[in-house]
Coordinates of C-alpha atoms and ligand atoms in Angstrom, one line a residue:
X6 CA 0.0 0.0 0.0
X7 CA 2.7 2.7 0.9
X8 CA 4.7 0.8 -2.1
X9 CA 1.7 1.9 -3.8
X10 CA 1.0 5.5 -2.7
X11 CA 4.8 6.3 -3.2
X12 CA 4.8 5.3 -6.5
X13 CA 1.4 7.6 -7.6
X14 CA 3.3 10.6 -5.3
X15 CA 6.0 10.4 -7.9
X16 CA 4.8 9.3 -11.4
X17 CA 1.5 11.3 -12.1
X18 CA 0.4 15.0 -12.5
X19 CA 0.0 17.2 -9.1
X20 CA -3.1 18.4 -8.0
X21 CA -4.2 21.6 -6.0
X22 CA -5.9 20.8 -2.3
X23 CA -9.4 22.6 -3.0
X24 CA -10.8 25.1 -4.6
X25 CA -9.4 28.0 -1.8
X26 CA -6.2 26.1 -2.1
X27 CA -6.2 27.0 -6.0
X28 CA -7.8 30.7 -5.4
X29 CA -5.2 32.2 -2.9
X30 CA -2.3 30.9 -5.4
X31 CA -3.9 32.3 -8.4
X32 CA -4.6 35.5 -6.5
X33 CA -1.1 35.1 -5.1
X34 CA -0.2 35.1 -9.1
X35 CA -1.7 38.2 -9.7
X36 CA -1.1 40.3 -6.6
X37 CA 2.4 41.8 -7.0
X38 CA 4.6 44.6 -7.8
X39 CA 2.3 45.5 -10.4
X40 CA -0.4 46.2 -8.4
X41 CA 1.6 48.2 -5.5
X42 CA 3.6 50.5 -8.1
X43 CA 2.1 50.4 -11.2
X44 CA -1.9 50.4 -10.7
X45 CA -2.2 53.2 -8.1
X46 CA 0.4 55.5 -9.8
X47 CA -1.5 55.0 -12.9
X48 CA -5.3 55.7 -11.3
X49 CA -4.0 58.6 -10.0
X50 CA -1.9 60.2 -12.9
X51 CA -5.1 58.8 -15.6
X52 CA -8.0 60.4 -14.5
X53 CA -8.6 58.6 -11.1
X54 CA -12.1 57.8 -11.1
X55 CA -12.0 58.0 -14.6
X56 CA -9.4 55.5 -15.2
X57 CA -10.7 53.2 -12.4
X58 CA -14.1 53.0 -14.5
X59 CA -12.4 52.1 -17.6
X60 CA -10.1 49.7 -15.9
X61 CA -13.2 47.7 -14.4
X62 CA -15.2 47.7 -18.2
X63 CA -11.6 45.9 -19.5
X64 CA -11.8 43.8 -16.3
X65 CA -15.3 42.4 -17.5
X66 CA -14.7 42.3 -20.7
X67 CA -11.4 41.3 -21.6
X68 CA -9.9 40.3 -18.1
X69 CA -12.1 38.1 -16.8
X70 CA -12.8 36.1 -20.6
X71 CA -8.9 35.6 -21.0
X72 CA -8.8 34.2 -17.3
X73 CA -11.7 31.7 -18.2
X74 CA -10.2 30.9 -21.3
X75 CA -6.5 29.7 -19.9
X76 CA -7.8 28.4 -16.7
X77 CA -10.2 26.1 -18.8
X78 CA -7.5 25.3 -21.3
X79 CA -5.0 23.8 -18.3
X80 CA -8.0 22.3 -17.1
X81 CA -8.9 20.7 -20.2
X82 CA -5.8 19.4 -21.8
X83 CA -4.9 18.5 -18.0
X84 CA -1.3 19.7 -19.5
X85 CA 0.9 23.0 -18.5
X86 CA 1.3 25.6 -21.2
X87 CA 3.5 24.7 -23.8
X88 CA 1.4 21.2 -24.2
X89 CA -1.8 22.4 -23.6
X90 CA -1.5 24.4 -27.0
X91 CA 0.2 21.3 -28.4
X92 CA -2.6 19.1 -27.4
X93 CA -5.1 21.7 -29.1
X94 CA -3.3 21.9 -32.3
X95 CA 0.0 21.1 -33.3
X96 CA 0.3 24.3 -35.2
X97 CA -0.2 26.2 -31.8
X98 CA 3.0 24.7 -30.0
X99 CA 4.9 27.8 -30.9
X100 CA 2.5 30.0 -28.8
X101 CA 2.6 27.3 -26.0
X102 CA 6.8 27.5 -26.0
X103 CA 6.3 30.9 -25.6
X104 CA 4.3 31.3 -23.0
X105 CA 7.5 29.4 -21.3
X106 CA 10.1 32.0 -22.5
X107 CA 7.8 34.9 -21.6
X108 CA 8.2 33.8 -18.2
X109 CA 11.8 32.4 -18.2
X110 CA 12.5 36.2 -19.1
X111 CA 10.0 38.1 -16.0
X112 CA 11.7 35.8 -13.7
X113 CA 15.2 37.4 -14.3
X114 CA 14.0 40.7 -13.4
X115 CA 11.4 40.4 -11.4
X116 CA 13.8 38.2 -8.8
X117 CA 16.2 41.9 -8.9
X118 CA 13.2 43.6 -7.8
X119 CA 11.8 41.6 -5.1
X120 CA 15.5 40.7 -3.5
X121 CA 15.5 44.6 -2.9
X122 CA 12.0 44.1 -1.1
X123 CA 13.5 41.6 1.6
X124 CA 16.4 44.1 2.2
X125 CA 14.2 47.2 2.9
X126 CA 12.0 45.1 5.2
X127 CA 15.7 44.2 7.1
X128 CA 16.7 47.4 6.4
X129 CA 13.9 48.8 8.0
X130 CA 13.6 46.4 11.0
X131 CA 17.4 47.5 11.4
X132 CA 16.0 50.9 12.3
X133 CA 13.7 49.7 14.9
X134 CA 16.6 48.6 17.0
X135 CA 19.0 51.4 15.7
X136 CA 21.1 49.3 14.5
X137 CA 23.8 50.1 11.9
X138 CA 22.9 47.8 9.4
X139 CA 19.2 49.9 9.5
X140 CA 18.7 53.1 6.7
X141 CA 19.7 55.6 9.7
X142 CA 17.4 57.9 7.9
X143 CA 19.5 58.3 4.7
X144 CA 16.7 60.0 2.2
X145 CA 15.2 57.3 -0.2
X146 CA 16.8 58.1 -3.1
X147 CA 20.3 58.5 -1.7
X148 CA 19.6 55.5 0.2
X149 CA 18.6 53.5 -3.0
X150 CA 21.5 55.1 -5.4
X151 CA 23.6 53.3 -3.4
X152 CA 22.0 50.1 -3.3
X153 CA 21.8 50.0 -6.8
X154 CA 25.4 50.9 -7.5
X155 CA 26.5 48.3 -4.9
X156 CA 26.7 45.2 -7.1
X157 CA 27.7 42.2 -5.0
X158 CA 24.8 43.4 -2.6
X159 CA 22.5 43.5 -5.6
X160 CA 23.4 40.1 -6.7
X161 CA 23.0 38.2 -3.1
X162 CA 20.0 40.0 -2.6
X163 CA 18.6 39.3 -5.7
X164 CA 20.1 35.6 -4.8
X165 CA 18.3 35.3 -1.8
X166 CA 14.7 35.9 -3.5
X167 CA 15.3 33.4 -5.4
X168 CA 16.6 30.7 -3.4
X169 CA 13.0 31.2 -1.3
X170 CA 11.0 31.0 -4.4
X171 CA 12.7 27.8 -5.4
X172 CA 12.7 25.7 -2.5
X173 CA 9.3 26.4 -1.7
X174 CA 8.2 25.2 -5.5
X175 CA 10.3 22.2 -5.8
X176 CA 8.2 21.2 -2.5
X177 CA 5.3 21.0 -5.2
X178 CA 2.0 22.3 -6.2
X179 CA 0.0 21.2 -2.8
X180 CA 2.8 20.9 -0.7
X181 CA 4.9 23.6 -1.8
X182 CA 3.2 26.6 -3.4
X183 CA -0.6 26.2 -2.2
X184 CA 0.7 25.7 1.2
X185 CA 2.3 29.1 1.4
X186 CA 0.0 31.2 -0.3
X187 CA -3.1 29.7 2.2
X188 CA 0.0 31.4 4.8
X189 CA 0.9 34.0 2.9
X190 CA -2.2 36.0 1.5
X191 CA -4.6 36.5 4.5
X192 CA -0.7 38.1 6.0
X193 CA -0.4 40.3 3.1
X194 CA -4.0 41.3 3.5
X195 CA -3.5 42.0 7.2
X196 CA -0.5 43.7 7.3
X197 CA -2.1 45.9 4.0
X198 CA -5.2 46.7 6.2
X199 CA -2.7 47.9 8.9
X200 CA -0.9 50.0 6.6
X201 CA -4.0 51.8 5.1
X202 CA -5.3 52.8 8.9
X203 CA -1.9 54.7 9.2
X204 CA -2.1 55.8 6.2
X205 CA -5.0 57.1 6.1
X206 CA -4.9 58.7 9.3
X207 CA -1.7 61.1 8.9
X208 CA -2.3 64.8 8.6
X209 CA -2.6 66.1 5.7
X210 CA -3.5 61.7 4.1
X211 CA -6.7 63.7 2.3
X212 CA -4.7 65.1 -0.5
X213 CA -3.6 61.2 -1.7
X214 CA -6.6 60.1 -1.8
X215 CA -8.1 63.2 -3.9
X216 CA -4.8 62.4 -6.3
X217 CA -6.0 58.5 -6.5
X218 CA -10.1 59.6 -7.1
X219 CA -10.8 62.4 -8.3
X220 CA -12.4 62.4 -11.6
X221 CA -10.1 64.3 -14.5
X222 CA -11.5 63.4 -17.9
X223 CA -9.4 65.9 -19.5
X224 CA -6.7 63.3 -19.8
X225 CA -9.4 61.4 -22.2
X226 CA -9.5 64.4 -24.3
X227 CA -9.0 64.4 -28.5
X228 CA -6.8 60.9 -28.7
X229 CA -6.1 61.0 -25.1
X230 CA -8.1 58.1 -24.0
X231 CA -6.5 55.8 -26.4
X232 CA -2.7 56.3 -24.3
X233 CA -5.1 56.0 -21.3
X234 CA -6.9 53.0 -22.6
X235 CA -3.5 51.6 -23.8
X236 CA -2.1 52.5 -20.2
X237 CA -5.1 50.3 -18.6
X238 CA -4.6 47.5 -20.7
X239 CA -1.1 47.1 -20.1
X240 CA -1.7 47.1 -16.4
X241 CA -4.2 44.8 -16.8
X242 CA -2.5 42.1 -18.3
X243 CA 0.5 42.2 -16.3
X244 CA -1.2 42.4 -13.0
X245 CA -3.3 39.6 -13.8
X246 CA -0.7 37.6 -15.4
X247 CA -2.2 37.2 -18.1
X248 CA -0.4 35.2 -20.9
X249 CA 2.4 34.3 -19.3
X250 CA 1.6 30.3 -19.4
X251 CA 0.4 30.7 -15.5
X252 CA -3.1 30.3 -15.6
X253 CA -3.0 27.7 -18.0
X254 CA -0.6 25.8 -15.5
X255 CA -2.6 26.4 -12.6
X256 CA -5.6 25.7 -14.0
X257 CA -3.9 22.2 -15.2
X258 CA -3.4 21.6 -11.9
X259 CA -7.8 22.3 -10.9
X260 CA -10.3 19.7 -10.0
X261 CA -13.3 18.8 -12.9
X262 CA -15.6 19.3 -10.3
X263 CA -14.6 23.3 -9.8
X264 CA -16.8 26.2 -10.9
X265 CA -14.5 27.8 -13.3
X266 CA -16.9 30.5 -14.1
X267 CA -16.9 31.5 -10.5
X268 CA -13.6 31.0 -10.4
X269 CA -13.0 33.4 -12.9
X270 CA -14.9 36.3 -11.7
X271 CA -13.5 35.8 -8.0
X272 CA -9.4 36.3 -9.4
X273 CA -9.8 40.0 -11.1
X274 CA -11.9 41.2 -8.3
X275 CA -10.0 40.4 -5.5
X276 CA -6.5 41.8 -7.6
X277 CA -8.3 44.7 -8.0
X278 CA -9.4 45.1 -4.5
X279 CA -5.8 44.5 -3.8
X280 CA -4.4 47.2 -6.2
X281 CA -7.0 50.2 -4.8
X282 CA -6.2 48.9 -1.2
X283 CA -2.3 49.5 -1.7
X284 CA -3.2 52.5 -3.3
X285 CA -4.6 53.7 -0.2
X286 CA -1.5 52.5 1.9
X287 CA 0.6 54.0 -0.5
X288 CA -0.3 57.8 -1.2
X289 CA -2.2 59.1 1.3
X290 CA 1.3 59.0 3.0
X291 CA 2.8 60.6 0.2
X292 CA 1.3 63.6 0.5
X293 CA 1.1 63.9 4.0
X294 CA 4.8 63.7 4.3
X295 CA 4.7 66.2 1.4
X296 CA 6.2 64.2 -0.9
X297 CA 5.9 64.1 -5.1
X298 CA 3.4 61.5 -6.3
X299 CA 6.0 59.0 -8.6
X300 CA 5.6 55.2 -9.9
X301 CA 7.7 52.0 -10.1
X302 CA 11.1 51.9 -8.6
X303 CA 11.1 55.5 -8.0
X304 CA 7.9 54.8 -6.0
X305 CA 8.8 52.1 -4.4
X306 CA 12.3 52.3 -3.1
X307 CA 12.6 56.3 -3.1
X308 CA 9.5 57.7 -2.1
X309 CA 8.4 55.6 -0.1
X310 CA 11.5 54.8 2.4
X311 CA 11.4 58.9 2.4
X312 CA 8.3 58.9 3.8
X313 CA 8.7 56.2 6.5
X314 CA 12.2 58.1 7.8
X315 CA 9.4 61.0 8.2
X316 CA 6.9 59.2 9.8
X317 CA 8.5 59.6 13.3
X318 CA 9.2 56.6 16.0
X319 CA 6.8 54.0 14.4
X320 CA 8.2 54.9 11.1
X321 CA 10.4 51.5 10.6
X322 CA 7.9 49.8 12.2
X323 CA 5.4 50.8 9.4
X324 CA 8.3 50.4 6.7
X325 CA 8.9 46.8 8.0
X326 CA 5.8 45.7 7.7
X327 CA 5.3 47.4 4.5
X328 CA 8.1 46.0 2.1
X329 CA 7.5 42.5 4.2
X330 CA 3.8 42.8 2.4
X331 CA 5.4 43.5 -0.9
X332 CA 8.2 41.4 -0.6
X333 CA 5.4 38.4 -0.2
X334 CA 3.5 39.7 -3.0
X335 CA 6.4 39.6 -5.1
X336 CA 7.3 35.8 -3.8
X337 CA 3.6 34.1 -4.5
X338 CA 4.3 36.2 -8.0
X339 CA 7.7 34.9 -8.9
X340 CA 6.6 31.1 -7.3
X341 CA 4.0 31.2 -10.6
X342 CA 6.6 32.4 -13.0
X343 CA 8.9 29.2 -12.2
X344 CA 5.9 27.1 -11.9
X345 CA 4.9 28.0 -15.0
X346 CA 8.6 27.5 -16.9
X347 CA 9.0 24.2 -15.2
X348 CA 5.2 22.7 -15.1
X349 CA 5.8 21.7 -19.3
X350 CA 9.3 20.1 -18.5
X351 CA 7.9 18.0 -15.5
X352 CA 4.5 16.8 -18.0
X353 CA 7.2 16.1 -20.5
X354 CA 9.0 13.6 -18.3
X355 CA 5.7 12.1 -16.8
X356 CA 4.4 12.0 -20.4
X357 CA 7.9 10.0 -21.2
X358 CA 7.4 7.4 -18.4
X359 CA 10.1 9.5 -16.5
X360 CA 8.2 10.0 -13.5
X361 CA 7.5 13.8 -12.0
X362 CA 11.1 15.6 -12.1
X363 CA 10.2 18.8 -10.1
X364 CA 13.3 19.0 -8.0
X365 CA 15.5 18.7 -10.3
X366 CA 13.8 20.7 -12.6
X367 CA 12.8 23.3 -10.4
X368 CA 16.8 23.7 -9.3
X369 CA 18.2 23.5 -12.9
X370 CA 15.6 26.2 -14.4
X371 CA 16.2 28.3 -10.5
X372 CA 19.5 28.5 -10.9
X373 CA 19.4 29.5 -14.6
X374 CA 16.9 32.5 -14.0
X375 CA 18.9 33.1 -10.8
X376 CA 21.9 33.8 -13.1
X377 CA 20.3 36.2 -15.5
X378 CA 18.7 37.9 -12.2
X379 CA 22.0 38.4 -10.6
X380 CA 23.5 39.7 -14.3
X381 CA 20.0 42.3 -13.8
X382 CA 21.6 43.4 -10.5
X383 CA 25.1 43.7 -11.8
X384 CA 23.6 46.0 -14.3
X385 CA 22.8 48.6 -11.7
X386 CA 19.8 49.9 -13.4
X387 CA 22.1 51.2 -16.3
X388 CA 25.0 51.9 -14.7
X389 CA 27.6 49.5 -15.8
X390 CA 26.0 47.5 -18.8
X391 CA 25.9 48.4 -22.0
X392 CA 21.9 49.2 -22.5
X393 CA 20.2 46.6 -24.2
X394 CA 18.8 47.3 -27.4
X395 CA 20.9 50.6 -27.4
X396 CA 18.8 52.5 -25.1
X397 CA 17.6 50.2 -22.2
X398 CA 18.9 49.5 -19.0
X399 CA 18.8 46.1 -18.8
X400 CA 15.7 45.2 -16.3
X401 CA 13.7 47.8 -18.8
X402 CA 15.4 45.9 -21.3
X403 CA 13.8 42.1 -20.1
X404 CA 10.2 44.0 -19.4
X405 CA 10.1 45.4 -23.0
X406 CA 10.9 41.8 -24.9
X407 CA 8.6 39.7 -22.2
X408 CA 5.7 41.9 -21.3
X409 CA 6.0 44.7 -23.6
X410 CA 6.1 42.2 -26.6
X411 CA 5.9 38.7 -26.7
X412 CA 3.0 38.9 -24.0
X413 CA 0.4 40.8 -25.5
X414 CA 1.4 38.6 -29.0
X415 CA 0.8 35.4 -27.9
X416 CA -2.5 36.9 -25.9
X417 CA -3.8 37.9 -29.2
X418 CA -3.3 34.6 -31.1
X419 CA -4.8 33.0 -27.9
X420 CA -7.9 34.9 -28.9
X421 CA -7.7 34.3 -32.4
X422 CA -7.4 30.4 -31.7
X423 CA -10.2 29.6 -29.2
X424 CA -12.3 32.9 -30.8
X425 CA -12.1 32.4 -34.2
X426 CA -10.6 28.8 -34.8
X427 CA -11.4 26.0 -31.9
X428 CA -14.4 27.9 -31.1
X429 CA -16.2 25.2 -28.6
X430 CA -13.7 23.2 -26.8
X431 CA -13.0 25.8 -24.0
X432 CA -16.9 26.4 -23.2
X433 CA -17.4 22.7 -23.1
X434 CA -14.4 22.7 -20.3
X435 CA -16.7 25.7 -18.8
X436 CA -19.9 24.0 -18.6
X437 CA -18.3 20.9 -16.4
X438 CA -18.7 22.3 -13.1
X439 CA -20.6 25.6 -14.1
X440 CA -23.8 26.5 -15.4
X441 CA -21.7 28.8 -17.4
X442 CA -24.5 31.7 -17.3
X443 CA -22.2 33.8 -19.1
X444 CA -21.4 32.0 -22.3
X445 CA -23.2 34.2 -24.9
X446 CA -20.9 37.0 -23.2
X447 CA -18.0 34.9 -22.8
X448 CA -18.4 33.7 -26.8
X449 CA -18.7 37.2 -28.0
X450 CA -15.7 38.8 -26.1
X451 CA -12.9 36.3 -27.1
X452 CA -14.2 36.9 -30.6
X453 CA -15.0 40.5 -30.9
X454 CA -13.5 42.5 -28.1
X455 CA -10.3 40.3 -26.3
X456 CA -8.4 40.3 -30.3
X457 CA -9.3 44.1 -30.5
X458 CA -8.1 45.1 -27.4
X459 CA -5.1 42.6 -27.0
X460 CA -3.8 44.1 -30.1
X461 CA -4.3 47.9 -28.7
X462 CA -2.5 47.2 -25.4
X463 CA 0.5 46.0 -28.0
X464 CA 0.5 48.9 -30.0
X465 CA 0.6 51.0 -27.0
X466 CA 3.1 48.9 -25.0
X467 CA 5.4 49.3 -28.2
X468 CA 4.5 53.3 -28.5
X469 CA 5.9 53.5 -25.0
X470 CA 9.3 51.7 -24.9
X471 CA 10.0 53.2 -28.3
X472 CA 8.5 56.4 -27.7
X473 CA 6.5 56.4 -30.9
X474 CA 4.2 59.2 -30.0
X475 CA 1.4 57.9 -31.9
X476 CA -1.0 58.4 -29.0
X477 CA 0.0 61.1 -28.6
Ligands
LIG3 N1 0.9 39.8 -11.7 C1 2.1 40.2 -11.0 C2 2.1 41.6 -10.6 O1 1.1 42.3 -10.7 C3 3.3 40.1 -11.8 C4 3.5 38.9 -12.5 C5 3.8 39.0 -13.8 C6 3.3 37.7 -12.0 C7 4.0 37.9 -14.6 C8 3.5 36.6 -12.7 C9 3.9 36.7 -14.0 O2 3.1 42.1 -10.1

């Protein structure tokens, strides 16, 4: 019997523990960096209100039919993504392979960024106790300059992220990832709640949250609402990681019994709720410590660490707990983007009779996006690379080819495939489980509206890096 038990432990596909199990790591997916620096700098520079209206029409309409449509293809072909395609159509193995290098590539950077996470929550826990190894209120960008220009620090840093990301996926989909999101999130969600009460109630906190709400639908004026619909988009997709192979993966990994309608609608609301909530932590304190509104690194590891120095006594305390929140948000994030490069090699070798390789894999493919994550942090942000492409330090550099590019491409073939093409195989996965109320909707956006506005966020992801000016 344990002869038995061993054996099915080690030669077929991993499951997720239930239906919350599956929830937290998907939302765990989709709550990260993106929606602590990118979402609320961009509802407040957009329009606010304004922007946070168009946001939730994509949300319905293209967000929520692309999450249906990878969760049910995982689900489906029972496969991760580069064999789920395969399994559809030979001819759509390229945009399965794909959807492994677009990851492969997020992982590099995105391990850079969240190493510096776990130092500013030491960093700032160094403070608490005055200790020398604390920021000693060195001003944020000072503070960071440094950092950044301090390579070896970079690279173990950057190191350290991902040695925690690995060792908790080789432990496995149940075991390994569900387990520490089920941990994990409801902290993240505490510690956020805790946050937004001192945020909120500085002196002066009112001015943020005018910045993050109030209505300015001048910036949709003439062609202005296509940069700002562009601008939406691209948040979208990355904060719900979308195209990236991950929800096909995770989804591969769902029970036939689950509602994947429901599931579906719960994973872009809560991200969203997530997004607006740090967007409360965040800039009410900005302004009340009288501070310039900013986003993405600048934001994050300038700004802010400015405005905990100025907080007074319970300042570090606040910091702590702040970059330990992102620094989690960033590790359930990253533990999807390895999942997700090494869930088609470990189906490969259970497919070949080889039995489920997920250590071995998960170390060989951790250690190789380790590598081009230290050679991130070695770049300094620019400083001692040559720029990629000529005019891109190299973490912008990694964004533009994964997200910027390949992303929104193999989103729009996804569309064209399962819109246009294999038009009934994904809302036969649907109705298993569901009552699927939502399939005349669901039909008419992967045809009509997802291919439309997949190919608009790429145009404007491309205007951007390049600086095009077409939407302008
Ligand atoms: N969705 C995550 C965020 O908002 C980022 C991410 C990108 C996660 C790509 C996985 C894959 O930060």
């Amino acid at each position: 019997m344990s002869e038995h038990h061993h054996h099915h432990q080690h030669h077929h596909r991993e499951a997720w523990g239930s239906n919350v199990g599956f929830l937290l790591a998907t939302i765990g997916s989709a709550v990260g960096l993106g929606n602590m620096w990118g979402f609320p700098y961009k509802l407040g520079v957009n329009g606010g209100f304004g922007f946070l209206l168009l946001y939730l029409v994509l949300l319905v309409f293209a967000g929520y039919v692309l999450i249906m449509t990878e969760l049910a293809l995982g689900r489906h072909t029972g496969q991760s993504v580069a064999l789920a395609y395969t399994k559809i159509r030979k001819e759509y193995a390229f945009v399965g392979w794909m959807s492994v290098l677009v990851p492969f590539l997020i992982m590099g950077f995105y391990c850079y960024l969240g190493g510096y996470c776990i130092k500013y929550t030491f960093a700032n826990l160094g403070d608490l106790f005055g200790a020398s190894w604390g920021v000693g209120g060195v001003d944020g960008p000072d503070y960071f300059g440094a950092l950044a220009g301090d390579q070896l620090q970079s690279a173990i840093w950057t190191a350290i992220f991902s040695l925690i990301v690995i060792v908790i996926v080789s432990f496995g989909v149940k075991r390994g990832i569900e387990r520490f999101n089920k941990i994990a999130m409801p902290a993240l969600f505490i510690m956020l709640v805790i946050v937004i009460i001192r945020s909120v109630t500085l002196p002066g906190a009112s001015a943020g949250l005018s910045f993050l709400f109030k209505p300015n639908f001048e910036v949709f004026a003439g062609t202005g609402w296509i940069s700002v619909l562009a601008a939406a988009g691209g948040q979208l997709f990355f904060s719900l990681s979308i195209a990236m192979g991950i929800l096909v993966t995770y989804g591969s990994y769902l029970d036939k019994n689950q509602d994947l309608e429901k599931n579906s609608f719960i994973i872009p609301i809560a991200d969203t709720l997530v997004a607006i909530m740090a967007g409360l932590a965040i800039f009410p304190a900005v302004f009340a410590e009288g501070q310039d509104p900013a986003g993405g690194v600048g934001l994050l590891y300038m700004t802010l660490q400015t405005v905990f120095n100025h907080m007074g006594g319970f300042g570090p305390f606040f910091g702590m707990l702040f970059y330990a929140l992102v620094a989690i948000a960033a590790i359930t994030s990253a533990m999807s983007v390895l999942e997700a490069i090494i869930g088609s090699f470990i189906d490969l070798g259970i497919n070949k009779g080889k039995g489920n390789q997920r250590k071995k894999l998960a170390w060989g493919f951790g250690i190789a996006t380790t590598i081009i994550g230290v050679l991130v942090a070695c770049d300094g942000l620019g400083s001692y690379f040559p720029p990629m492409f000529g005019k891109f330090c190299w973490v912008d550099g990694f964004d533009l080819i994964s997200e910027g590019i390949l992303m929104p491409i193999g989103a729009f073939l996804t569309t064209i495939f399962f819109g246009w093409i294999d038009r009934d195989v994904l809302p036969n996965e649907v109705r298993i489980g569901s009552d699927f109320k939502t399939e005349k909707f669901y039909r008419f956006c992967i045809r009509w509206v997802a291919p439309l506005f997949t190919l608009l966020v790429l145009l404007g992801q491309l205007d951007t890096f390049f600086g095009f000016g077409w939407f302008q």
